[in-house]
C-alpha positions as a LaTeX table, in Angstrom:
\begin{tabular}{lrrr}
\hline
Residue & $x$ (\AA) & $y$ (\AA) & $z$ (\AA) \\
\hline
Unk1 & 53.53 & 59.32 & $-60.84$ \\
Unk2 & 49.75 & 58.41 & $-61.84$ \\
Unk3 & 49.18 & 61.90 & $-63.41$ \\
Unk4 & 52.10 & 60.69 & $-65.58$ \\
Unk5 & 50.39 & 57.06 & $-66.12$ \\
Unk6 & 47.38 & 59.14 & $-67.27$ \\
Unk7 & 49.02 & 61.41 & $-69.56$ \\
Unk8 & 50.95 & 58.23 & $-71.19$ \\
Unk9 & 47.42 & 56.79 & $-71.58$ \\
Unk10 & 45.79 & 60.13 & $-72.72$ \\
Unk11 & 48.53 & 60.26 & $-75.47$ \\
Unk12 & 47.70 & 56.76 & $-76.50$ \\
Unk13 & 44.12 & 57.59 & $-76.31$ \\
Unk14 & 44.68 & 60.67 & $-78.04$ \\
Unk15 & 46.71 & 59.12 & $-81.29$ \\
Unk16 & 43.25 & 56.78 & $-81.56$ \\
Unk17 & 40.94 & 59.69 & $-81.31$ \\
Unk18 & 43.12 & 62.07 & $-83.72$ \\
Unk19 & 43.44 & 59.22 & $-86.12$ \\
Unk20 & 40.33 & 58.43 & $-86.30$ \\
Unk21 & 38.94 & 61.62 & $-86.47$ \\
Unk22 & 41.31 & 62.07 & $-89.27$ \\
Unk23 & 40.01 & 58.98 & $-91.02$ \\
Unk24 & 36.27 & 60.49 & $-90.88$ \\
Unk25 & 37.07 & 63.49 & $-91.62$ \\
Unk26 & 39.09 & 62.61 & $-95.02$ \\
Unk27 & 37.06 & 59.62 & $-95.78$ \\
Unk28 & 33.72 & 60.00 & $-94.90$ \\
Unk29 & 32.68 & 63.61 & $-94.09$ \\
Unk30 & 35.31 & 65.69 & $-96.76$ \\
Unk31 & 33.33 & 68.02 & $-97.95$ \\
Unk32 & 30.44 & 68.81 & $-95.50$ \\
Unk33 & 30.80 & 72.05 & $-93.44$ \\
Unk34 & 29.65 & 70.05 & $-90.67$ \\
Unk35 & 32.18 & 67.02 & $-91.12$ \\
Unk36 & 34.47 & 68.21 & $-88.67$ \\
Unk37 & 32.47 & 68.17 & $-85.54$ \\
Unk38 & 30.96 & 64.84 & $-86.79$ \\
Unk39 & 34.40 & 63.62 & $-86.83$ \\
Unk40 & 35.58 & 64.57 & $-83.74$ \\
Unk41 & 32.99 & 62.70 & $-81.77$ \\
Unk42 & 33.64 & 59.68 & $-83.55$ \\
Unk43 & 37.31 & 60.69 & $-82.97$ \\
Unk44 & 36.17 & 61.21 & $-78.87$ \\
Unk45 & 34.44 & 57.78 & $-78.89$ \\
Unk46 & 37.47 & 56.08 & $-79.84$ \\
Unk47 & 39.31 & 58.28 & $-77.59$ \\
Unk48 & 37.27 & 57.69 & $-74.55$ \\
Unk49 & 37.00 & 53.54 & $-74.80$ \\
Unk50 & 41.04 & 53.30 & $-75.24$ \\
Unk51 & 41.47 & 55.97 & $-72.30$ \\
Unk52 & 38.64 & 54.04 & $-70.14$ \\
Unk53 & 40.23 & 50.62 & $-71.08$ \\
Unk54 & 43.94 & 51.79 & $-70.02$ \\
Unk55 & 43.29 & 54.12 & $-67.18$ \\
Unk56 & 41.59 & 50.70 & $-65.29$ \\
Unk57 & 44.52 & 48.70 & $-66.31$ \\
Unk58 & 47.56 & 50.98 & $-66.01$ \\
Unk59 & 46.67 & 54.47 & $-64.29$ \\
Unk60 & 44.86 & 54.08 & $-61.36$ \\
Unk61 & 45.90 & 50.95 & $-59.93$ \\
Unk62 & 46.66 & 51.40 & $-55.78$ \\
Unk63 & 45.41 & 48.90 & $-53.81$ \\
Unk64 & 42.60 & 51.44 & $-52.41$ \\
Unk65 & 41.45 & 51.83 & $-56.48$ \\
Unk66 & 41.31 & 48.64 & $-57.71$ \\
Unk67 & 37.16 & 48.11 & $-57.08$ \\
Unk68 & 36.74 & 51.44 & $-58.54$ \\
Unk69 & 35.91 & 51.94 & $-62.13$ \\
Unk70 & 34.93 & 48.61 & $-62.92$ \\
Unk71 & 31.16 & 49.12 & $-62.18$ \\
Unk72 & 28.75 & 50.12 & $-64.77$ \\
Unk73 & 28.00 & 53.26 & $-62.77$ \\
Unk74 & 31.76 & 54.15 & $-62.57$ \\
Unk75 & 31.92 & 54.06 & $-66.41$ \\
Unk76 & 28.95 & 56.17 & $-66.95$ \\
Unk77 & 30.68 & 58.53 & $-64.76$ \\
Unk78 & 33.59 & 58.33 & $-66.79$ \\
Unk79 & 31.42 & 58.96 & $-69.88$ \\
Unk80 & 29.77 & 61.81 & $-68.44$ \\
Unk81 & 33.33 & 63.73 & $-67.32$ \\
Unk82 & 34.16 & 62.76 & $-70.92$ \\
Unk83 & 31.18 & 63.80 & $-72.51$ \\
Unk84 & 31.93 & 67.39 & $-70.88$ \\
Unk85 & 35.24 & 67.31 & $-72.25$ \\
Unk86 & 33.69 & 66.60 & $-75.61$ \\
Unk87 & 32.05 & 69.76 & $-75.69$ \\
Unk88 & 34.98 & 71.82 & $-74.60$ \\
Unk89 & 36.74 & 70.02 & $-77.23$ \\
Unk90 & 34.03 & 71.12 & $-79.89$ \\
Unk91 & 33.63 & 74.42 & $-78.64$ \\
Unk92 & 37.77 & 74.95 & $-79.09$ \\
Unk93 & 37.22 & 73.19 & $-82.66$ \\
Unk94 & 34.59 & 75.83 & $-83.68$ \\
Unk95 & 36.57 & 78.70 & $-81.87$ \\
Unk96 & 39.46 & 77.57 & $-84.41$ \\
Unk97 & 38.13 & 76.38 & $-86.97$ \\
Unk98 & 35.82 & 78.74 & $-87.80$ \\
Unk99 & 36.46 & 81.54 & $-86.06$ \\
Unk100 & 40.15 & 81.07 & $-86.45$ \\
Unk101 & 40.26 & 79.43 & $-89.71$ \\
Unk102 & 43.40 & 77.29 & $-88.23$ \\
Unk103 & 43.66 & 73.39 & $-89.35$ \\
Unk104 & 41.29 & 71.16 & $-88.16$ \\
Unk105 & 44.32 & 69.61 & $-87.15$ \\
Unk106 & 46.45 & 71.93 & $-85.47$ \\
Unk107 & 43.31 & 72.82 & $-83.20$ \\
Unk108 & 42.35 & 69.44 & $-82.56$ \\
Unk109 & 46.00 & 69.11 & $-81.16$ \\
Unk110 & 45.79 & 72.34 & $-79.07$ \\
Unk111 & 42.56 & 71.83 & $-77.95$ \\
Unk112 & 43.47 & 68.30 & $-76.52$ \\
Unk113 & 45.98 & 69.79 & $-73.91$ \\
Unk114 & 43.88 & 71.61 & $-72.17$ \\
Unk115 & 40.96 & 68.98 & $-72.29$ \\
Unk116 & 43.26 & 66.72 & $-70.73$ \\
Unk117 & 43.44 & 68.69 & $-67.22$ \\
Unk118 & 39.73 & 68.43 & $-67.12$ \\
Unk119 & 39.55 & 64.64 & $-68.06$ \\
Unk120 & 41.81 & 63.73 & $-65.12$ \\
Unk121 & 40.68 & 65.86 & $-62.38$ \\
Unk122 & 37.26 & 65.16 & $-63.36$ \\
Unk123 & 38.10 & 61.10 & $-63.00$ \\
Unk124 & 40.37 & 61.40 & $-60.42$ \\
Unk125 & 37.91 & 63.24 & $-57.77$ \\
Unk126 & 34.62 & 61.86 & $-58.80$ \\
Unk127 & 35.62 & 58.05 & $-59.52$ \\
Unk128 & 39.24 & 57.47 & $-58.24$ \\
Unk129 & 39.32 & 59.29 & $-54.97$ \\
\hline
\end{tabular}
């Protein structure tokens, strides 16, 4: 049941990262080669603070969790798993983008699936265990 919570809150935290990643990429990086990885960690900031934000309130909520992940040093735990998923995430963006030459889009969307494993594992045994 809580890997469900978290994939709820990973698809909410997912439609803020892919829109905003959208948003930079069409309105403030169109046209620079590099936009596209620019954009996605603006996309992943957005991402991680919604997933942070609803994974204390909604995800991991027993009893035996509820001091955990409301410390500063939880949260830069948290930041770190995500920052590692923010590099697979690039990595699959540059594997598809350019090597690929799929939508930004479409592997932004792929990409996010298999991030998501990582993200939850990663928070689950280091920070909600």
């Amino acid at each position: 049941m809580e890997f469900l919570r978290y994939a709820v809150v990973g698809g909410l935290a997912f439609v803020a990262d892919f829109c905003s990643l959208v948003a930079a990429q069409e309105l403030l990086f169109k046209g620079f080669s590099w936009g596209v990885y620019a954009s996605t960690v603006i996309g992943f900031v957005v991402g991680l603070a919604v997933n942070y934000i609803l994974s204390i309130l909604f995800v991991f909520t027993q009893a035996k969790d509820r001091g955990k992940g409301r410390n500063f040093g939880a949260f830069v735990v948290f930041g770190l798993i995500g920052i590692i998923g923010l590099g697979l995430t690039e990595l699959g963006m540059w594997v598809g983008v350019e090597i690929l030459t799929w939508n930004y889009m479409v592997v932004k969307a792929l990409v996010t699936g298999a991030v998501l494993a990582w993200n939850y594992l990663g928070r689950k045994v280091l920070i909600f265990r």
